[in-house]
Short mmCIF file of C-alpha atoms in Angstrom, two decimals:
data_model
loop_
_atom_site.label_atom_id
_atom_site.label_comp_id
_atom_site.label_asym_id
_atom_site.label_seq_id
_atom_site.Cartn_x
_atom_site.Cartn_y
_atom_site.Cartn_z
CA UNK A 1 -0.36 -0.55 0.22
CA UNK A 2 1.21 3.21 -0.64
CA UNK A 3 -0.76 5.37 1.70
CA UNK A 4 1.85 3.42 3.90
CA UNK A 5 4.70 4.18 2.35
CA UNK A 6 7.89 5.87 4.56
CA UNK A 7 9.47 7.46 2.87
CA UNK A 8 6.51 9.39 1.25
CA UNK A 9 5.39 11.06 4.69
CA UNK A 10 7.07 13.80 4.69
CA UNK A 11 5.65 15.23 1.53
CA UNK A 12 2.32 13.40 2.20
CA UNK A 13 2.22 15.84 5.05
CA UNK A 14 3.06 18.74 3.86
CA UNK A 15 -0.34 18.70 1.55
CA UNK A 16 -1.63 17.62 4.84
CA UNK A 17 -0.93 20.59 5.31
CA UNK A 18 -1.61 22.83 3.10
CA UNK A 19 -4.90 22.06 2.34
CA UNK A 20 -5.68 22.51 6.18
CA UNK A 21 -4.37 25.89 5.60
CA UNK A 22 -6.58 26.72 2.16
CA UNK A 23 -9.44 24.87 3.69
CA UNK A 24 -9.33 26.67 6.75
CA UNK A 25 -8.92 30.30 5.22
CA UNK A 26 -11.82 29.28 2.44
CA UNK A 27 -13.93 28.74 5.43
CA UNK A 28 -12.94 31.50 7.96
CA UNK A 29 -13.78 34.34 5.19
CA UNK A 30 -16.18 33.16 3.17
CA UNK A 31 -18.45 30.83 4.74
CA UNK A 32 -18.52 31.24 7.78
CA UNK A 33 -18.98 35.39 7.69
CA UNK A 34 -22.08 34.06 5.53
CA UNK A 35 -23.15 31.69 7.47
CA UNK A 36 -22.64 34.38 10.45
CA UNK A 37 -24.67 36.73 8.80
CA UNK A 38 -27.23 34.50 8.25
CA UNK A 39 -27.75 33.30 12.25
CA UNK A 40 -27.38 36.92 12.90
CA UNK A 41 -30.10 38.31 10.10
CA UNK A 42 -32.65 34.50 11.36
CA UNK A 43 -31.94 36.53 15.52
CA UNK A 44 -32.68 40.39 13.66
CA UNK A 45 -35.73 39.03 12.20
CA UNK A 46 -36.52 36.48 15.47
CA UNK A 47 -36.38 39.57 17.46
CA UNK A 48 -38.21 42.24 15.24
CA UNK A 49 -41.44 39.92 15.30
CA UNK A 50 -41.12 39.54 18.94
CA UNK A 51 -41.21 43.01 18.87
CA UNK A 52 -43.20 43.07 17.25
CA UNK A 53 -45.20 40.37 18.28
CA UNK A 54 -45.40 41.96 21.43
CA UNK A 55 -46.31 45.62 19.76
CA UNK A 56 -49.86 43.72 18.65
CA UNK A 57 -50.24 42.29 22.12
CA UNK A 58 -50.11 45.41 23.24
CA UNK A 59 -52.33 47.22 21.12
CA UNK A 60 -55.20 44.32 21.63
CA UNK A 61 -54.85 44.90 25.48
CA UNK A 62 -55.50 48.50 24.89
CA UNK A 63 -58.79 47.48 22.29
CA UNK A 64 -59.28 45.35 24.55
CA UNK A 65 -60.00 47.59 27.26
CA UNK A 66 -61.17 49.94 25.12
CA UNK A 67 -64.39 47.70 24.48
CA UNK A 68 -64.92 46.96 28.04
CA UNK A 69 -65.08 50.28 28.87
CA UNK A 70 -67.37 50.82 26.02
CA UNK A 71 -69.45 47.85 26.38
CA UNK A 72 -69.68 48.45 30.15
CA UNK A 73 -70.57 52.13 29.13
CA UNK A 74 -73.56 51.19 26.93
CA UNK A 75 -74.73 48.68 29.40
CA UNK A 76 -75.17 51.39 32.45
CA UNK A 77 -76.56 53.72 28.95
CA UNK A 78 -78.85 50.93 27.92
CA UNK A 79 -79.96 50.45 31.81
CA UNK A 80 -81.41 54.35 31.95
CA UNK A 81 -82.80 54.46 28.73
CA UNK A 82 -84.85 51.36 30.48
CA UNK A 83 -85.04 53.13 33.89
CA UNK A 84 -86.17 56.64 31.46
CA UNK A 85 -88.48 54.20 29.63
CA UNK A 86 -89.52 52.47 32.44
CA UNK A 87 -90.48 55.63 34.55
CA UNK A 88 -92.61 57.35 32.02
CA UNK A 89 -94.65 54.61 30.86
CA UNK A 90 -95.22 54.34 34.34
CA UNK A 91 -96.03 57.79 35.05
CA UNK A 92 -97.95 57.65 32.16
CA UNK A 93 -100.31 54.61 32.84
CA UNK A 94 -100.51 56.31 36.39
CA UNK A 95 -101.81 59.25 34.00
CA UNK A 96 -103.86 57.18 32.48
CA UNK A 97 -104.85 55.04 35.55
CA UNK A 98 -106.26 58.33 37.45
CA UNK A 99 -108.05 59.34 33.81
CA UNK A 100 -110.23 56.33 34.13
CA UNK A 101 -111.20 56.51 37.65
CA UNK A 102 -112.40 60.10 36.38
CA UNK A 103 -114.01 58.06 33.70
CA UNK A 104 -115.85 55.43 35.88
CA UNK A 105 -116.56 58.14 39.23
CA UNK A 106 -118.51 60.55 36.43
CA UNK A 107 -120.51 57.41 34.83
CA UNK A 108 -121.32 56.38 38.40
CA UNK A 109 -122.57 59.26 39.22
CA UNK A 110 -124.65 59.86 36.07
CA UNK A 111 -125.74 55.84 37.33
CA UNK A 112 -126.82 57.11 40.89
CA UNK A 113 -128.87 59.94 39.88
CA UNK A 114 -130.48 58.37 37.13
CA UNK A 115 -130.87 54.71 39.94
CA UNK A 116 -131.40 57.67 42.44
CA UNK A 117 -134.46 59.69 40.07
CA UNK A 118 -136.36 55.95 39.31
CA UNK A 119 -136.56 55.15 43.18
CA UNK A 120 -138.25 57.89 42.66
CA UNK A 121 -140.56 57.86 40.13
CA UNK A 122 -141.36 54.10 41.37
CA UNK A 123 -141.68 55.61 44.58
CA UNK A 124 -143.60 58.16 43.27
CA UNK A 125 -146.44 55.40 41.76
CA UNK A 126 -146.31 53.13 43.99
CA UNK A 127 -149.68 54.26 45.69
CA UNK A 128 -150.90 54.19 42.67
CA UNK A 129 -149.78 50.48 41.99
CA UNK A 130 -151.04 49.56 45.37
CA UNK A 131 -154.35 51.25 45.04
CA UNK A 132 -154.75 49.20 42.24
CA UNK A 133 -153.19 46.12 43.40
CA UNK A 134 -155.54 46.30 46.57
CA UNK A 135 -158.81 46.67 43.88
CA UNK A 136 -158.61 43.11 42.58
CA UNK A 137 -157.63 41.82 46.27
CA UNK A 138 -160.84 42.48 46.64
CA UNK A 139 -162.89 42.60 43.15
CA UNK A 140 -161.71 39.32 44.02
CA UNK A 141 -162.74 38.33 47.35
CA UNK A 142 -165.58 39.74 47.66
CA UNK A 143 -166.65 39.69 43.26
CA UNK A 144 -167.67 43.43 43.72
CA UNK A 145 -166.35 46.66 42.89
CA UNK A 146 -164.92 49.18 44.46
CA UNK A 147 -164.39 52.64 42.32
CA UNK A 148 -160.89 54.31 42.70
CA UNK A 149 -161.99 57.06 45.10
CA UNK A 150 -162.53 54.83 47.83
CA UNK A 151 -159.82 52.72 48.11
CA UNK A 152 -157.34 54.68 49.88
CA UNK A 153 -153.03 53.67 51.19
CA UNK A 154 -151.51 54.77 54.39
CA UNK A 155 -148.25 56.18 53.51
CA UNK A 156 -146.44 55.07 56.24
CA UNK A 157 -142.85 54.49 55.47
CA UNK A 158 -141.21 56.81 52.49
#
C-alpha cells in the first residue's frame, strides 16, 4: 500500500497542512461570515417579530380594554334608558288610570243619579199601583168592584 510507504510521509504531511490551511482560510473568510450573517439576520428577524408581536399584543390589550369600557358604558346607558322608559311608562299608566277613574266616577255618579230618579219615580207611582192591587184583591175576595176613589192607601214609610 502506497500510503503506508514511509518515504512519502513528509510530502503527504506537507500537502495535508497546505490543504488544511487553504480550507481553513476559505471557511474563515467566506463561509463562516456568511453563516454568521445568516444567523444574525435570522436572530434580528426573530427579535423584530417578537417586538412586533409584543406591540400587537399591547395594542390588542388596549383595544380590549377600550372595548370593555365601551361595553360597560353601553350597558350603563341601556340601563339608564330602560329606567327612563319604565318611569315614563309608569307615569303614563298612572295618568291613564287617573283619567279612567275620573271617567268611571263620572259614569257612576250619572248612574246613581239615574237610579235615584227611577227610585223616586217608582216611589211616586207606588200608591197608584198599590191601590190597583188592593182593588183587584178586594174584587177577587168580595166579587164586587169598588171605585178607585174609595180605596185609600196610607203612607207609613218613605
